[in-house]
Coordinates of C-alpha atoms in Angstrom, one line a residue:
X1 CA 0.0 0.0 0.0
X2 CA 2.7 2.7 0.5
X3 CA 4.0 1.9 -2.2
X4 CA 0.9 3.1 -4.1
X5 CA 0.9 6.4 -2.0
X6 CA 4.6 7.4 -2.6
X7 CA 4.0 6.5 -6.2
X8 CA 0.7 8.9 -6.3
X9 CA 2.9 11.6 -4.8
X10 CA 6.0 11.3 -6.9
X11 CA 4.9 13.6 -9.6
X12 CA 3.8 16.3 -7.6
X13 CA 6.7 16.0 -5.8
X14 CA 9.2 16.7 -8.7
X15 CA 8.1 20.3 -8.5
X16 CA 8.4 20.6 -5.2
X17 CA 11.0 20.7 -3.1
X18 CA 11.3 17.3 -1.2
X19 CA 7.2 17.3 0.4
X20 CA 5.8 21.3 0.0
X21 CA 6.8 24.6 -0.5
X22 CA 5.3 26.7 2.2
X23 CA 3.5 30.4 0.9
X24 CA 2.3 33.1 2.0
X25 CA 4.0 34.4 5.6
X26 CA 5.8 30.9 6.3
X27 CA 7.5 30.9 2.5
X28 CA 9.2 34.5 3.3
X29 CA 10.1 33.5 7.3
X30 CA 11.5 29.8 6.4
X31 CA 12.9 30.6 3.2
X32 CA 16.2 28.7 1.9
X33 CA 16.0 30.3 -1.6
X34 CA 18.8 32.3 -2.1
X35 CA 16.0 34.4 -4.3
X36 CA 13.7 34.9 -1.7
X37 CA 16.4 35.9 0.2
X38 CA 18.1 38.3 -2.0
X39 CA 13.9 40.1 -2.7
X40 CA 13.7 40.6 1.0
X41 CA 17.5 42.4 1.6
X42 CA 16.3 44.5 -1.3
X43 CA 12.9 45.4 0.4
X44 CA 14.3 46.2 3.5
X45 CA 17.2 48.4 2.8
X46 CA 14.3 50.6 0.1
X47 CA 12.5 50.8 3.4
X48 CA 15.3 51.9 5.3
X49 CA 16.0 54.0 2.9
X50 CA 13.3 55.7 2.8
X51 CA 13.6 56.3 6.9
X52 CA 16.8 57.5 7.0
X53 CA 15.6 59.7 4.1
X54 CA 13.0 61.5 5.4
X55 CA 15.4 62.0 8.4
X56 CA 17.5 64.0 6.0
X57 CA 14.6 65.8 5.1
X58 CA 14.0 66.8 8.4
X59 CA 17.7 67.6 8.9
X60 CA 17.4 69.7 5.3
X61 CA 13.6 71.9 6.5
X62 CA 15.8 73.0 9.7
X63 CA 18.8 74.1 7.3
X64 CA 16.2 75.9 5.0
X65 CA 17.3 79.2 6.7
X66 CA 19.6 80.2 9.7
X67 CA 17.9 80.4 13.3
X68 CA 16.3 77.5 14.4
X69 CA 12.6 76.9 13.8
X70 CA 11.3 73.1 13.9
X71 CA 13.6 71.2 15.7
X72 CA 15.4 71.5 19.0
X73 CA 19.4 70.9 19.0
X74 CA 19.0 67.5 20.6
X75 CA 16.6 66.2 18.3
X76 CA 18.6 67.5 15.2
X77 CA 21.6 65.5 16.5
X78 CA 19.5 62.7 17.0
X79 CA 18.2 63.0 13.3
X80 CA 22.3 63.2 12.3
X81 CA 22.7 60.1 13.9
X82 CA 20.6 58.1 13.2
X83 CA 20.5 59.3 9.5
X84 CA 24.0 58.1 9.3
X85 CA 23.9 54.8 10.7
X86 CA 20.9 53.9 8.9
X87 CA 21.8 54.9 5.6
X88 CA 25.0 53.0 6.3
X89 CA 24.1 49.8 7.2
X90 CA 20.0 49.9 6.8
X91 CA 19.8 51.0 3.3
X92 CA 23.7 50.7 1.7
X93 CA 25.0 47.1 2.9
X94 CA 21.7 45.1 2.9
X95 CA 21.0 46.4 -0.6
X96 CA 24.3 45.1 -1.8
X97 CA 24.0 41.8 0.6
X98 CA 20.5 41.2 -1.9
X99 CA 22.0 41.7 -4.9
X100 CA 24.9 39.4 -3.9
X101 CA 22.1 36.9 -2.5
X102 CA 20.3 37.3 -6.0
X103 CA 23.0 37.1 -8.6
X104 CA 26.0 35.5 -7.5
X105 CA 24.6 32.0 -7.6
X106 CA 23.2 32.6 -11.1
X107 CA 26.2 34.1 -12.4
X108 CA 28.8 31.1 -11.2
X109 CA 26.2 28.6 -12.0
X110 CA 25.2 27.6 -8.3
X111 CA 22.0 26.1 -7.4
X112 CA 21.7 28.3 -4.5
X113 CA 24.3 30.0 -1.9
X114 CA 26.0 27.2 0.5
X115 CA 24.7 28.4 3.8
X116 CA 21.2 28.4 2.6
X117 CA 19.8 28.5 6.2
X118 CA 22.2 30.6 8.0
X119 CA 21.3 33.1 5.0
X120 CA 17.8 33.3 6.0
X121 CA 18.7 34.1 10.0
X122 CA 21.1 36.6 9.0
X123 CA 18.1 38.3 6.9
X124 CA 16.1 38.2 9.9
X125 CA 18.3 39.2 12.6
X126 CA 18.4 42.4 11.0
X127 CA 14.6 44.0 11.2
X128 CA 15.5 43.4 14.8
X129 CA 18.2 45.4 15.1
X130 CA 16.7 48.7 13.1
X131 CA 13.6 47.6 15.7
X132 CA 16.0 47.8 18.6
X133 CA 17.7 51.0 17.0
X134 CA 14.6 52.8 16.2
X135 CA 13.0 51.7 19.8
X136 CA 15.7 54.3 21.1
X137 CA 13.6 57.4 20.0
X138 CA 11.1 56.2 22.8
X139 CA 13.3 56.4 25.7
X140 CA 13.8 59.3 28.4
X141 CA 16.4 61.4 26.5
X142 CA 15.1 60.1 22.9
X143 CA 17.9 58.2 20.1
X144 CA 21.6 58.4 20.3
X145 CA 22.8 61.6 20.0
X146 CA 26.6 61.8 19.1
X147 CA 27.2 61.1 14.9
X148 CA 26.7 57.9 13.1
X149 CA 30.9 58.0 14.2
X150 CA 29.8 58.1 17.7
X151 CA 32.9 59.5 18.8
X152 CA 33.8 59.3 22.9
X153 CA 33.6 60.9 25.2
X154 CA 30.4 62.1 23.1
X155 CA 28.7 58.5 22.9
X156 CA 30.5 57.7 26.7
X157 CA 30.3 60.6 28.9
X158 CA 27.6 62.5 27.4
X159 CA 25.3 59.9 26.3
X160 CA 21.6 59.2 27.4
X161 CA 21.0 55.5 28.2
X162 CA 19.8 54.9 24.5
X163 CA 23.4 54.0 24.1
X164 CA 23.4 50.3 25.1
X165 CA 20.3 49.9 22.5
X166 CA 22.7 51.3 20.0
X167 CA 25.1 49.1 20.9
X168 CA 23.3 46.2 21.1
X169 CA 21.6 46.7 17.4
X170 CA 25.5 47.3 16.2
X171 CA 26.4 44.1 17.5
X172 CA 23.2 42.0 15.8
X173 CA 24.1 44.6 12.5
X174 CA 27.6 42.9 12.5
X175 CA 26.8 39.8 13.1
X176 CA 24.4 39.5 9.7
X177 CA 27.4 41.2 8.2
X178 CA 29.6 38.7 9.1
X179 CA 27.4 35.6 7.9
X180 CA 26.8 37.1 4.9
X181 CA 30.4 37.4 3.8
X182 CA 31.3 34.0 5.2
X183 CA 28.4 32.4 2.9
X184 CA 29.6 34.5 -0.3
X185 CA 33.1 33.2 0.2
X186 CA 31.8 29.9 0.7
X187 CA 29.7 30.2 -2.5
X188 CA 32.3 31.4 -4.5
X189 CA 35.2 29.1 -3.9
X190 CA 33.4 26.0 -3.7
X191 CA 30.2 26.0 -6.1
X192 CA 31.5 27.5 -9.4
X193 CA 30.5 25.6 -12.4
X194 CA 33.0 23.2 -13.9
X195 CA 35.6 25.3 -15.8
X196 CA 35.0 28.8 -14.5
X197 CA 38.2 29.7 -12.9
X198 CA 38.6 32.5 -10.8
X199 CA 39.9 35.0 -13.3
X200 CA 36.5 34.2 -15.9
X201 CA 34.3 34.8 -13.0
X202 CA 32.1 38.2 -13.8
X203 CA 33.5 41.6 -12.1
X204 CA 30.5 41.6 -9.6
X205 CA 31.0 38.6 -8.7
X206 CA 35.1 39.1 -8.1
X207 CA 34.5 42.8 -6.5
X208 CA 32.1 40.8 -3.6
X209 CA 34.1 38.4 -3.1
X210 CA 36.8 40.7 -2.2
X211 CA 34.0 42.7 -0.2
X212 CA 33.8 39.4 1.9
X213 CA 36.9 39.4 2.8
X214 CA 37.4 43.2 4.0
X215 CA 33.5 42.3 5.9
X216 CA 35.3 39.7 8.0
X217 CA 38.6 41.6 8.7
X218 CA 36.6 45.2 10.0
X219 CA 33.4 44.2 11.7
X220 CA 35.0 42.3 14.7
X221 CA 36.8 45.3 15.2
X222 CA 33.3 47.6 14.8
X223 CA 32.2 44.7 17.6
X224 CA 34.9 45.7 20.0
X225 CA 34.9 49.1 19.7
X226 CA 31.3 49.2 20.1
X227 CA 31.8 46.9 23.8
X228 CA 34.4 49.3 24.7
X229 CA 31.8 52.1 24.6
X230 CA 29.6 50.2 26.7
X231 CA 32.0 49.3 29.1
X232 CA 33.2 52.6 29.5
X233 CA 29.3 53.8 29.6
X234 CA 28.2 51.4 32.1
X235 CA 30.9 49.6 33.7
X236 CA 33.6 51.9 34.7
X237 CA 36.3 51.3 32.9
X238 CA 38.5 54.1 31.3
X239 CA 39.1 53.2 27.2
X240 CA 38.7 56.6 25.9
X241 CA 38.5 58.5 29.2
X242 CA 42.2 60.3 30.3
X243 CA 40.8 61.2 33.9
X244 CA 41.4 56.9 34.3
X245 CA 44.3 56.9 32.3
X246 CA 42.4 56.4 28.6
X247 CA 42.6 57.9 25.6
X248 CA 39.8 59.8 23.3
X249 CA 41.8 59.1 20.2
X250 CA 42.4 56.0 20.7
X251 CA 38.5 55.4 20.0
X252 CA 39.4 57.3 16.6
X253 CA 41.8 55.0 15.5
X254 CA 39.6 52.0 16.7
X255 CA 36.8 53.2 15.2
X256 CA 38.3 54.2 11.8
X257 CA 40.0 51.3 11.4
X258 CA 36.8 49.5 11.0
X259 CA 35.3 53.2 9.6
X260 CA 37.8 53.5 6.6
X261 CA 37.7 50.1 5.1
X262 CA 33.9 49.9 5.4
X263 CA 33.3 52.8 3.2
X264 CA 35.0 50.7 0.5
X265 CA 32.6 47.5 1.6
X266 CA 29.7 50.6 0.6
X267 CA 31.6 50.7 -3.4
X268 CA 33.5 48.1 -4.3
X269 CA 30.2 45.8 -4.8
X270 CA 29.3 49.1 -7.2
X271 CA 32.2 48.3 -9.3
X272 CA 31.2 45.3 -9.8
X273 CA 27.6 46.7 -11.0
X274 CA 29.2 49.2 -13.2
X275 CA 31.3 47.0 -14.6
X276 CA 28.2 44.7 -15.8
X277 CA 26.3 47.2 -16.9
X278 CA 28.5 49.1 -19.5
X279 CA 29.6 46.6 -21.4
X280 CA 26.2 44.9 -21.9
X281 CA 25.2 48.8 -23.2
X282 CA 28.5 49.6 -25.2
X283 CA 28.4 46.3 -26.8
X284 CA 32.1 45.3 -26.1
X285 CA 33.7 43.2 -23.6
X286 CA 34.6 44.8 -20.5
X287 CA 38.2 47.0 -21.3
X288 CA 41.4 45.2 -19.1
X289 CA 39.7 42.7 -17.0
X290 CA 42.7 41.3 -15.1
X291 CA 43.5 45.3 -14.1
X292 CA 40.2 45.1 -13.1
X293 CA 40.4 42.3 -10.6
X294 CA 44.0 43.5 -9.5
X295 CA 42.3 47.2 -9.1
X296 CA 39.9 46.2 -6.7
X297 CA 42.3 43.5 -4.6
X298 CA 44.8 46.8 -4.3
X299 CA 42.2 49.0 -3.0
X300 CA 40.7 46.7 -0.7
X301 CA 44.3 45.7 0.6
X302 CA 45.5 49.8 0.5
X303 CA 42.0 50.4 2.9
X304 CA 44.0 49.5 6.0
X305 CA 46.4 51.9 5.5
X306 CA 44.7 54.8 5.4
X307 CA 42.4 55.1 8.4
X308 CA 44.4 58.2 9.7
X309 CA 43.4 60.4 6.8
X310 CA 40.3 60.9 9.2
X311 CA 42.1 62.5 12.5
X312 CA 44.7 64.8 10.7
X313 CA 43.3 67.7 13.5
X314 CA 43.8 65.2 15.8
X315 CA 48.0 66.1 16.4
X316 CA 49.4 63.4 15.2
X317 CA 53.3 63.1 14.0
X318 CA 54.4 64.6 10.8
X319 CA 56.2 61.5 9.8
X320 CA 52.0 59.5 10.5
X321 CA 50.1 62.3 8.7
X322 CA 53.1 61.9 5.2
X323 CA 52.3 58.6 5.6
X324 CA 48.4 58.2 5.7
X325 CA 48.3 61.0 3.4
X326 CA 50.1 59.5 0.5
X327 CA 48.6 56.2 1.0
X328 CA 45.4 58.1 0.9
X329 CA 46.5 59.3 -2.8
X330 CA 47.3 55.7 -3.6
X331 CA 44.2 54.2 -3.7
X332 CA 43.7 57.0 -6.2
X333 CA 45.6 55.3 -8.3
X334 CA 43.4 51.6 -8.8
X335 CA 40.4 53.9 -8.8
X336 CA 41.8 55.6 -11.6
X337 CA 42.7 52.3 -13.6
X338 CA 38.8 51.8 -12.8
X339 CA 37.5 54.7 -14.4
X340 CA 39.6 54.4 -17.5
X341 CA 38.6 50.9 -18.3
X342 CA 35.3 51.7 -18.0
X343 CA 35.5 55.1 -20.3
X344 CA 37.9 53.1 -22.6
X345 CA 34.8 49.8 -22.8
X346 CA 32.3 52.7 -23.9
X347 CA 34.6 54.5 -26.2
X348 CA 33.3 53.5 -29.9
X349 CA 31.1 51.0 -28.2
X350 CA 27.5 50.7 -30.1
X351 CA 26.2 52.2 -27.0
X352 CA 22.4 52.5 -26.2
X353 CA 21.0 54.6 -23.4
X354 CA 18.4 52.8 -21.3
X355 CA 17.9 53.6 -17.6
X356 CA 20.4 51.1 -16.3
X357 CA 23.2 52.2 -18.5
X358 CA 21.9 56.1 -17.8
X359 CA 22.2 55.7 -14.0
X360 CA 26.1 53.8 -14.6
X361 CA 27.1 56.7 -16.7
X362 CA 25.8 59.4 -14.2
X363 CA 28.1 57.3 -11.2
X364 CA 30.6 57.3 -13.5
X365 CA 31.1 60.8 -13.7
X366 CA 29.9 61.7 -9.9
X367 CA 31.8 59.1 -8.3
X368 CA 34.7 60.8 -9.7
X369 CA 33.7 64.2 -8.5
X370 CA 33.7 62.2 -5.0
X371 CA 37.5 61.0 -5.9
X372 CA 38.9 64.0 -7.0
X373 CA 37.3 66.0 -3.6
X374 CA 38.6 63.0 -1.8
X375 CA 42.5 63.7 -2.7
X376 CA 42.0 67.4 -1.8
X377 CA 40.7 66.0 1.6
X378 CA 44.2 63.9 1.6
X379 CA 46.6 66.5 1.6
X380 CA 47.2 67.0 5.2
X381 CA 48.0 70.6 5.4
X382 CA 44.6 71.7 3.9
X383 CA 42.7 69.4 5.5
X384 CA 42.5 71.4 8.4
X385 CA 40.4 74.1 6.2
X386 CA 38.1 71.5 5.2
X387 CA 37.9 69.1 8.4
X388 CA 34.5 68.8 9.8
X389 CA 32.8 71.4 7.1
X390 CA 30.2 70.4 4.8
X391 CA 33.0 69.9 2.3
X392 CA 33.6 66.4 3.7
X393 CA 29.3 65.9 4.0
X394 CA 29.4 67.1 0.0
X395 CA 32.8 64.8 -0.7
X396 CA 31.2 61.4 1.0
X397 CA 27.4 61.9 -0.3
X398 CA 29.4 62.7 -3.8
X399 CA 30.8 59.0 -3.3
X400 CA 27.8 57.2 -1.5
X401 CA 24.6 58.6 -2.9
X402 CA 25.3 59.2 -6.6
X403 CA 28.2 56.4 -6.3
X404 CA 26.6 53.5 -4.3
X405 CA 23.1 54.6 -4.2
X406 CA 23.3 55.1 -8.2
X407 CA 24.8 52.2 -8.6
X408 CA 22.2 49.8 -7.0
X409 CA 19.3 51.6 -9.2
X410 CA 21.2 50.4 -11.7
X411 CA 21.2 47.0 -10.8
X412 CA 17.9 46.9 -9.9
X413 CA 17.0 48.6 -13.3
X414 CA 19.3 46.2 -15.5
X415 CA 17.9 42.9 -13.6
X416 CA 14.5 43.6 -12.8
X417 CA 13.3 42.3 -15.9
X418 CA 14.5 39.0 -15.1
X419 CA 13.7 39.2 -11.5
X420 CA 9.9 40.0 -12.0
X421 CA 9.3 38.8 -15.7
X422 CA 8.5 42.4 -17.2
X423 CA 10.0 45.1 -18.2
X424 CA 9.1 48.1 -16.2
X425 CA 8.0 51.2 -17.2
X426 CA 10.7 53.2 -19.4
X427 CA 8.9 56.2 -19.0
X428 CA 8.9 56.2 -15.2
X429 CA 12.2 54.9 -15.1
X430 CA 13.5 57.9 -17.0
X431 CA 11.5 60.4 -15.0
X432 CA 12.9 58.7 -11.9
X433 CA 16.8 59.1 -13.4
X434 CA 16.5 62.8 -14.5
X435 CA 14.9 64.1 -11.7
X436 CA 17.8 62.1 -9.6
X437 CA 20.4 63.3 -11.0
X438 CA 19.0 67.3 -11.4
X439 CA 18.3 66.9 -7.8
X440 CA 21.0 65.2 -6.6
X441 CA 23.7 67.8 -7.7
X442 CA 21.8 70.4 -6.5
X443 CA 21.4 69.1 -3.3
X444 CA 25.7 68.2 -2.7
X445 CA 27.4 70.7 -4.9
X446 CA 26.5 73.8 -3.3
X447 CA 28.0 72.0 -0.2
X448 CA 31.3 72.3 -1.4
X449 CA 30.9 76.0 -1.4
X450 CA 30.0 76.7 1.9
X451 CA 32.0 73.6 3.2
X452 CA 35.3 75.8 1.8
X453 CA 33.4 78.9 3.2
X454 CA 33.8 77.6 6.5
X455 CA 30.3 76.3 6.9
X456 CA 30.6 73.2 10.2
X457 CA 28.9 70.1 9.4
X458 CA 26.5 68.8 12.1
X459 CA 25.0 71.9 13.8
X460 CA 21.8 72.6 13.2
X461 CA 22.1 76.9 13.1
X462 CA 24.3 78.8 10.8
X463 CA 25.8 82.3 10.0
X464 CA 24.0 84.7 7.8
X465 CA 26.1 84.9 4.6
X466 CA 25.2 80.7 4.4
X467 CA 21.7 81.3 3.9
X468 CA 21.2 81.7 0.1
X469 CA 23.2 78.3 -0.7
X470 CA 21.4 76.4 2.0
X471 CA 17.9 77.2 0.4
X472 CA 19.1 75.7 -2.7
X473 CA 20.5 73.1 -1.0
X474 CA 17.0 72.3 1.0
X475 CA 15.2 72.6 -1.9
X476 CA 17.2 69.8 -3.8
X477 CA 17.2 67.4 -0.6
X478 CA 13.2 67.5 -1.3
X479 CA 13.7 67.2 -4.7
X480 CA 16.1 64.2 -4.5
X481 CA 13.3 62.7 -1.8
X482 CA 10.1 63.1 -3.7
X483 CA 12.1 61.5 -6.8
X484 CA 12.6 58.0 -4.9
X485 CA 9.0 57.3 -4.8
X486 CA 8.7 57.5 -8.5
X487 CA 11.4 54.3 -7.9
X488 CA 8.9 53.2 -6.2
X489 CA 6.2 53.3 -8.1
X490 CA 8.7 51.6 -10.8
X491 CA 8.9 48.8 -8.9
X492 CA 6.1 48.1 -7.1
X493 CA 4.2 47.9 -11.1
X494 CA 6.9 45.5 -12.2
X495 CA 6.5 43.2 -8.6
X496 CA 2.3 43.5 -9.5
X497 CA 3.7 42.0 -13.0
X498 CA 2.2 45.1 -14.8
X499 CA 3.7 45.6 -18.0
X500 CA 5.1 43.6 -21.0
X501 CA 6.5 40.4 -20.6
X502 CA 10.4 40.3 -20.2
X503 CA 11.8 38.6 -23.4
X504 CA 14.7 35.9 -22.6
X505 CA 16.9 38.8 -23.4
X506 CA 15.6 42.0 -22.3
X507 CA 18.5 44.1 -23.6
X508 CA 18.8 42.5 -27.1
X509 CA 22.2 42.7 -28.5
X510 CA 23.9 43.5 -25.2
X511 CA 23.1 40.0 -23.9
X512 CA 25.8 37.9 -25.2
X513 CA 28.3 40.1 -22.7
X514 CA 26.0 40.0 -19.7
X515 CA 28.3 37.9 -18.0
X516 CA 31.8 39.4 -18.3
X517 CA 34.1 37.9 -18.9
X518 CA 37.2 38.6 -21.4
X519 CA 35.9 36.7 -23.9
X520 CA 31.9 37.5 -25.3
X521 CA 30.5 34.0 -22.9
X522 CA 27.9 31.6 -24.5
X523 CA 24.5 31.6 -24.6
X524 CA 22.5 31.5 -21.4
X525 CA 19.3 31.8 -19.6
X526 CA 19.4 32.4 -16.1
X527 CA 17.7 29.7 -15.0
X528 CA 20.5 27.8 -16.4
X529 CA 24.0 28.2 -15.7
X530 CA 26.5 28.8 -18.2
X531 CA 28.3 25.9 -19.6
X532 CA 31.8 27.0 -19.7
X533 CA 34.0 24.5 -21.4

């Protein structure tokens, strides 16, 4: 008899996994699927997103004119804060973590990531942390109040007690971090499809891979600087405080030596986007792979080095600020290698402008702005004009909003198709690029003005002769806003499956280079790996 019953079963079974797929709320909380996975990173860090936006739009209405108006100065720090930390590691990291969860097994030819069920708990552990974070807002003396940096003796001494929440949602932050990178290494060096070696892997593939790495080397050094605050907060001991012998600098090094490399964590995965993206729209293999691959290694590696570049106010020896200031300039140099190639792969490429290769084109050109304001911040002597100025807020948002942020509309714009089966709207998606990129500019590069002026970052009233530029400024901050929700609106059509069906090769012509490699790869779907002979 059970014989007959597993027989009756068998071909309902071949579909599903092993005896049912669960749906509804238990498929997105049990999920395995690297997929599923991948869709909810990306949902979470849009949501995030969109908090720690309209926290910069509340930091932007009190910055509309000098005095203050809406906000008291405790809440404006707290909106600072918080801003920072969860445009960091709310909206930046967990956008790249899904697009890693999403692409990198289809790309090497895996069936799924290795750690299929420590992928899912480090998903969930993190809508516990922003809950633990964001809980802070309710306690006596509101959210953490001292920079996403949280410097000592600003985040020790002078803290509320919303301080040990913040630590505590660090620590789970890291921890997802950590898992993540482990189960990309994991996927990468053991589940590659017969024959592709490590130099035919695609860039995105290589640039997170690397990003793995740095993820495992900086966040256990996040995690102890983080328990050093706490100690110091509610324990007694003296890290960072000199009346018991400590040393407030020394939580500047600690911390920027997690801080430095971890901005790279926020670009390298970019590169790898980028580097996808143009060639698929130029028509032409990627330009110098291998300096490619060697590019991003060097600047991963030339990350530690630099962490200094940070404190150069802080007195440190001439011989230490020559040093960190030329290995700042350095890392200028793989950057550089970066930007040619991907000039040179569009340069008499058959090129075609659709929104993905619009939005790669714009962080082409911004992220360089950010580089080239970068080596002015390196040279030491000057950087005691622009320290702390809204020079370095124009400099880094130059980097991270039209570098990373660009760069993961672009993914999502380029792959949608294949993630949701339609193509989205074109016409949306174009509204949704210019009014980014208008906006965005005219939100940061005023910044640079008054940062040179003189203007300090993080204080929530100004002097008079700021006032013009900061209206412009505000005004573009809404702009930029208001524009995400036509990205929204974008997506939200092509998840309802509203539009035209996605053909096998949504960017006709550009698919035979969709995976990059240095020679134009075979034919593929993506529900079927490459065969790579």
């Amino acid at each position: 008899m059970s014989t007959v019953v597993t027989d009756t079963h068998s071909a309902h079974d071949a579909h599903d996994h092993h005896d049912h797929k669960p749906t509804g709320i238990k498929r997105w909380l049990f999920t395995t699927n690297h997929k599923d996975i991948g869709t909810m990173y990306l949902w979470f860090s849009f949501l995030m997103f969109l908090v720690g936006g309209s926290m910069a739009l509340m930091i932007r209405a009190e910055l509309f004119q000098p005095g203050m108006q809406l906000v008291d100065p405790h809440f404006f720090n707290q909106m600072t804060t918080m801003h920072g930390v969860i445009m960091v590691f709310g909206a930046v990291m967990p956008a790249f973590v899904g697009l890693a969860n999403w692409m990198i097994p289809l790309m090497i030819g895996a069936p799924d990531m290795a750690l299929p069920r420590m992928n899912n708990w480090s998903f969930w552990i993190l809508p516990f942390a922003f809950l633990i974070l964001l809980s802070s807002f309710l306690m006596p003396g509101g959210a953490p109040a001292f920079g996403w940096t949280f410097y000592a003796p600003l985040s020790t001494t002078y803290s509320t007690d919303s301080t040990a929440l913040f630590v505590f949602s660090m620590h789970i932050m890291g921890m997802s971090s950590i898992m993540g990178a482990i189960n990309v290494i994991v996927t990468i060096m053991n589940m590659r499809a017969p024959g592709m070696t490590y130099m035919k892997m695609p860039l995105f593939v290589w640039t997170w891979f690397i990003t793995a790495f740095l993820l495992i080397a900086v966040m256990p050094v996040l995690a102890g600087v983080v328990t050093m605050v706490l100690t110091d907060k509610y324990f007694g001991t003296f890290f960072f405080d000199a009346a018991g012998g400590g040393d407030p600098v020394l939580f500047q090094h600690l911390f920027w030596f997690f801080g430095h490399p971890e901005v790279y964590i926020m670009i390298l995965p970019s590169f790898g986007i980028v580097s996808a993206i143009i060639p698929a729209f130029a028509r032409k293999p990627l330009f110098g792979y291998a300096s490619m691959v060697y590019a991003t290694a060097s600047i991963a590696g030339l990350s530690f080095l630099v962490w200094a570049h940070h404190m150069f106010t802080t007195g440190m020896p001439t011989f230490a600020s020559l040093f960190f200031m030329y290995m700042t300039m350095l890392i200028a140099v793989p950057t550089g290698v970066k930007v040619f190639n991907w000039v040179t792969t569009m340069w008499r490429g058959a090129m075609t402008f659709e929104t993905p290769m619009l939005f790669a084109i714009a962080f082409v050109v911004l992220f360089t702005i950010g580089g080239l304001s970068g080596i002015m911040l390196a040279i030491t002597p000057v950087d005691y004009q622009y320290h702390d100025t809204y020079f370095v807020v124009a400099h880094f948002h130059y980097v991270l909003v039209s570098g990373a942020v660009f760069s993961i509309m672009a993914a999502a714009y380029y792959w949608l198709p294949k993630w949701s089966g339609v193509m989205y709207d074109d016409f949306l998606s174009k509204l949704h690029f210019w009014a980014s990129l208008i906006s965005v500019n005219i939100l940061f590069f005023p910044m640079h003005f008054v940062g040179l002026a003189g203007m300090p970052r993080r204080i929530p009233d100004y002097a008079l002769q700021f006032a013009d530029i900061n209206a412009i400024v505000s005004v573009g901050g809404f702009l930029f806003g208001f524009s995400q929700l036509i990205f929204l609106a974008v997506v939200v059509k092509a998840a309802l499956k509203k539009g035209e069906p996605a053909p096998a090769k949504p960017w006709e012509g550009a698919e035979g280079l969709e995976w990059t490699v240095p020679s134009p790869a075979p034919y593929h779907t993506f529900d079927v790996p490459p065969q790579v002979k």
